[in-house]
PDB file of C-alpha atoms in Angstrom:
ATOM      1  CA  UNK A 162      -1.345 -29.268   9.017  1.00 94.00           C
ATOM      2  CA  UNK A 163      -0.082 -27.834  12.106  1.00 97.00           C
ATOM      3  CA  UNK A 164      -0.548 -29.302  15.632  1.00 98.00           C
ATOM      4  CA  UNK A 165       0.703 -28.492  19.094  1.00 98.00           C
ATOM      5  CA  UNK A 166       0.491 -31.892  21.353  1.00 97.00           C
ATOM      6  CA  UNK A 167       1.103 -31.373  24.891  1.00 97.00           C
ATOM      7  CA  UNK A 168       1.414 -34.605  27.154  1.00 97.00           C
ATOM      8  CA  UNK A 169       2.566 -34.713  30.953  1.00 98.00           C
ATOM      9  CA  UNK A 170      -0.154 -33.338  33.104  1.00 98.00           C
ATOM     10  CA  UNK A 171      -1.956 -35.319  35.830  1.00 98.00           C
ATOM     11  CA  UNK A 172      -2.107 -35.173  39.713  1.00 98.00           C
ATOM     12  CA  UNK A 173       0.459 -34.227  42.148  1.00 98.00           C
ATOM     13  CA  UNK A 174       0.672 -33.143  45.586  1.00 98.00           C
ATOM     14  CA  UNK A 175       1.658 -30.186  46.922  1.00 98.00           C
ATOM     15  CA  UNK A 176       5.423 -29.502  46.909  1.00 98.00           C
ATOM     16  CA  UNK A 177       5.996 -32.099  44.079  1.00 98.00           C
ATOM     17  CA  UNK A 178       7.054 -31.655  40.579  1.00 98.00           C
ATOM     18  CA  UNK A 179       5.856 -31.955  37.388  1.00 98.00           C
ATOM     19  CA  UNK A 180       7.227 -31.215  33.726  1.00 98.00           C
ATOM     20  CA  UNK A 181       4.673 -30.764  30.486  1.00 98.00           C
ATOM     21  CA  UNK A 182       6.071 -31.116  27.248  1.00 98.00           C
ATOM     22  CA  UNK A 183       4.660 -30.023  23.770  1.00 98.00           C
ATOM     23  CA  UNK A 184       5.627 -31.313  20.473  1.00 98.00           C
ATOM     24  CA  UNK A 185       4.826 -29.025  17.205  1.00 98.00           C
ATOM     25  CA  UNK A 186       4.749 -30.141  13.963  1.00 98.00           C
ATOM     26  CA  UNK A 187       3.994 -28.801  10.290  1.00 97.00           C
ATOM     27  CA  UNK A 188       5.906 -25.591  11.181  1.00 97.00           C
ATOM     28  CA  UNK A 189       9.501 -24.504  10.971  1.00 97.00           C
ATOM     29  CA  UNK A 190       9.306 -24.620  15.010  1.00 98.00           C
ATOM     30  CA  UNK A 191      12.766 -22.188  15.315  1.00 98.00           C
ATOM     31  CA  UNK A 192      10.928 -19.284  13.580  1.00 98.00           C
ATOM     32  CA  UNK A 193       8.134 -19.394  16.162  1.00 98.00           C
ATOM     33  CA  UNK A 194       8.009 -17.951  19.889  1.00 98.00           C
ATOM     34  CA  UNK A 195       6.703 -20.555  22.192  1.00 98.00           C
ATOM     35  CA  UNK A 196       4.517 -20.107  25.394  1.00 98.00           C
ATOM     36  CA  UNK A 197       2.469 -21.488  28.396  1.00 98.00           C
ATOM     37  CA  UNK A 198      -0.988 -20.495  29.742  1.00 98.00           C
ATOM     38  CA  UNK A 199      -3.222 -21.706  31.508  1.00 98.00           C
ATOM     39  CA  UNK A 200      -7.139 -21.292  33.121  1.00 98.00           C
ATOM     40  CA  UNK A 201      -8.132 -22.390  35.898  1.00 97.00           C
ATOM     41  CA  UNK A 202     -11.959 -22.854  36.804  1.00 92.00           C
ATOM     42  CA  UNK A 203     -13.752 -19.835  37.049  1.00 94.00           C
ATOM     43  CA  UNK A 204     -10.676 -17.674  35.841  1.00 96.00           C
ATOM     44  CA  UNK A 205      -9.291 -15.612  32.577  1.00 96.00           C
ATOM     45  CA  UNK A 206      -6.888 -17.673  30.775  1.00 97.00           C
ATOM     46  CA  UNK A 207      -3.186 -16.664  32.089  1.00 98.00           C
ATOM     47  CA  UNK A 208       0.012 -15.800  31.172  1.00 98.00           C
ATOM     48  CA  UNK A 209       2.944 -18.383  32.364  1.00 98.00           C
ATOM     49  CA  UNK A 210       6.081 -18.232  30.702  1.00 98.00           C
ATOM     50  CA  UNK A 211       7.158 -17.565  27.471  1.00 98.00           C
ATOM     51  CA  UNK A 212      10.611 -18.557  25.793  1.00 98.00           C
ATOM     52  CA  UNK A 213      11.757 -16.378  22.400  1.00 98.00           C
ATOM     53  CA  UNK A 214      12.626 -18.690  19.093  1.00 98.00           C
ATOM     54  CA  UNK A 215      16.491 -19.043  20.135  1.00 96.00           C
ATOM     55  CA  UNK A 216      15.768 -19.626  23.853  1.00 97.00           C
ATOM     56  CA  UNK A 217      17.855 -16.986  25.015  1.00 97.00           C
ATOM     57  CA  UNK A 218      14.705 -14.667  26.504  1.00 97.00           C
ATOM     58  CA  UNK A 219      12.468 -16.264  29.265  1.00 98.00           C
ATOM     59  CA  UNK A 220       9.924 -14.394  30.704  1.00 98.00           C
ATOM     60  CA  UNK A 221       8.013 -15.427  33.836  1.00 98.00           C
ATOM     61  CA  UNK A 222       4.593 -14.852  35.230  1.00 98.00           C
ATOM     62  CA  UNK A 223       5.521 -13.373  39.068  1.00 98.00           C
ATOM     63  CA  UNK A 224       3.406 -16.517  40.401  1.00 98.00           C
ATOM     64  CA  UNK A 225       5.535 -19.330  39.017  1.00 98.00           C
ATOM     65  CA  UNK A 226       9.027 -17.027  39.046  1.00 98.00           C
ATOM     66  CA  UNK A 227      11.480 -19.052  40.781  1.00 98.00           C
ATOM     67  CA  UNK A 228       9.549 -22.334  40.662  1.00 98.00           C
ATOM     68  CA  UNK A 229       9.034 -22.929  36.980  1.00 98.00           C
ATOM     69  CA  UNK A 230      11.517 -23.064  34.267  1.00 98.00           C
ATOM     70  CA  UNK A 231      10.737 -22.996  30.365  1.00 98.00           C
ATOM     71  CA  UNK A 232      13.254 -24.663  27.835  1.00 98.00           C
ATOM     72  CA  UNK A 233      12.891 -25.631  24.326  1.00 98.00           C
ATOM     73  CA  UNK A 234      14.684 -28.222  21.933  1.00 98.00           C
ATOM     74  CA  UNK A 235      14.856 -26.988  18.562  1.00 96.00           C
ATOM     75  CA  UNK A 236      16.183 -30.539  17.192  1.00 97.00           C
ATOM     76  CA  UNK A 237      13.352 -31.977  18.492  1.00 98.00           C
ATOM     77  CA  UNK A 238      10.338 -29.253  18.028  1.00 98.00           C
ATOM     78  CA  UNK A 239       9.621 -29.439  21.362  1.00 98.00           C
ATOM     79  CA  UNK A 240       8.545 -27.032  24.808  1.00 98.00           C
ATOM     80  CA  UNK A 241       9.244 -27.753  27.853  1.00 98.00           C
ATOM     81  CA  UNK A 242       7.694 -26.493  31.090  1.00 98.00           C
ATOM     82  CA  UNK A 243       9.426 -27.684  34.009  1.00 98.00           C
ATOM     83  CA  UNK A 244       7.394 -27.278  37.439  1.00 98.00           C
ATOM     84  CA  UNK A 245       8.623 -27.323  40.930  1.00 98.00           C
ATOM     85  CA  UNK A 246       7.289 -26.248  44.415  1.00 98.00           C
ATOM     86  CA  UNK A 247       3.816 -27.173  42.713  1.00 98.00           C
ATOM     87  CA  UNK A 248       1.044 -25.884  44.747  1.00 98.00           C
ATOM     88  CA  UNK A 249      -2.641 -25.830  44.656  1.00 98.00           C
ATOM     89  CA  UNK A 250      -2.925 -22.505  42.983  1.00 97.00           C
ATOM     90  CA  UNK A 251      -1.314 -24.352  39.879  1.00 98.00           C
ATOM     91  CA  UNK A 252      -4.082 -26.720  39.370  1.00 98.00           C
ATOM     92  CA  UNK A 253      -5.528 -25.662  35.881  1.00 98.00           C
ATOM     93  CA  UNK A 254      -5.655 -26.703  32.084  1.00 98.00           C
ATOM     94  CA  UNK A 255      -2.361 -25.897  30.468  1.00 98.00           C
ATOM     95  CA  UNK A 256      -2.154 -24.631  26.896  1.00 98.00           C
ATOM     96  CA  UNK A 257       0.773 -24.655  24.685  1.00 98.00           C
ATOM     97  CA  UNK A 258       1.100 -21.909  22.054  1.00 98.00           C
ATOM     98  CA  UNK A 259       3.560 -20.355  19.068  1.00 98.00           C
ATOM     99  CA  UNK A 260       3.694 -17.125  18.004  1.00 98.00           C
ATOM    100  CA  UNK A 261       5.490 -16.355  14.307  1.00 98.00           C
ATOM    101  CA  UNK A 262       8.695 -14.188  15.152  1.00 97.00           C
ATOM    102  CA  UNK A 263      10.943 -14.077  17.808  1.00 98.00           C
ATOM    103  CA  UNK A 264       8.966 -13.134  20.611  1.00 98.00           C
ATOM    104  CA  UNK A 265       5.467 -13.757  22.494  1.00 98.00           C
ATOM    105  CA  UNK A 266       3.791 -10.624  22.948  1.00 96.00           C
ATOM    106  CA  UNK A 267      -0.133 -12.069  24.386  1.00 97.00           C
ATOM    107  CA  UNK A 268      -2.557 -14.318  23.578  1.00 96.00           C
ATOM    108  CA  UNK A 269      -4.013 -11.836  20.990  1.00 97.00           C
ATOM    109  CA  UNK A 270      -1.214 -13.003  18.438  1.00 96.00           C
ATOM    110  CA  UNK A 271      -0.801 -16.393  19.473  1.00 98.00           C
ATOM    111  CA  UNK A 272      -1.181 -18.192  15.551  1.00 98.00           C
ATOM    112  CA  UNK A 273      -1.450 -22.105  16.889  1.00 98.00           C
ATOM    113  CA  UNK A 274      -2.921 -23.322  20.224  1.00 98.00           C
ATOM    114  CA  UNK A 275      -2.603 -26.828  21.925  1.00 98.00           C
ATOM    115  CA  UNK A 276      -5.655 -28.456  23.318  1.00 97.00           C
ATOM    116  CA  UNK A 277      -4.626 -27.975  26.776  1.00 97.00           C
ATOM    117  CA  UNK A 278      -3.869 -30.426  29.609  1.00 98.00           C
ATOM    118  CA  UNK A 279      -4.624 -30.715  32.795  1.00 98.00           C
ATOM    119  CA  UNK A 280      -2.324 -30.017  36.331  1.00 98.00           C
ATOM    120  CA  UNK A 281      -3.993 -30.819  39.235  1.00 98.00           C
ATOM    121  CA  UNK A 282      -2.330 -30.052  42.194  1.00 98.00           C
ATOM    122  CA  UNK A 283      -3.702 -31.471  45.912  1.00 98.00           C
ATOM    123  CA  UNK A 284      -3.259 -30.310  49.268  1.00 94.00           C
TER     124      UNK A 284
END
């Protein structure tokens, strides 16, 4: 059985920091692209950042460029999204996904899908 479990959200003000984590398991986790979205209310589901099986390609969203950072642990099966400069445009549920191959492409291949958790950011 394959699960995605993401852990780290809450609430922070503006200008803090906040880093979500997301352990797989039940898949060979270095085979599989890993990626970040997220919806906020009201809103299509967005891209974040996306990190290819090795690590070595890390593509941003222009909204979080410079202020987020993406990293993954193959020893431990684990994503990391590290957030800084949070502000209230952030606040929305996160969603951790893997995509079979090297690289994310868009939510249209994504094969396994956290639950989500939630970022809420205050002014």
């Amino acid at each position: 059985q394959v699960q995605l479990v993401e852990s780290g959200g809450g609430l922070v003000q503006a200008g803090g920091s906040l880093r979500l984590s997301c352990v797989a398991s039940g898949l060979p986790f270095s085979t599989y692209a890993m990626a970040w979205l997220r919806q906020a209310p009201g809103k299509e589901r967005e891209f974040v950042a996306a990190i290819s099986s090795g690590g070595g390609s890390q593509p941003y969203a222009d909204s979080v460029k410079g202020r987020f950072t993406i990293s993954r642990d193959n020893a431990k099966n684990t994503v990391y999204l590290q957030m800084t400069t949070l502000k209230p445009d952030d606040t929305a549920v996160y969603y951790c996904a893997a995509t079979l191959g090297r690289y994310y492409r868009s939510a249209r291949d994504v094969d396994y899908w956290g639950q989500g958790t939630q970022v809420t950011v205050s002014s």
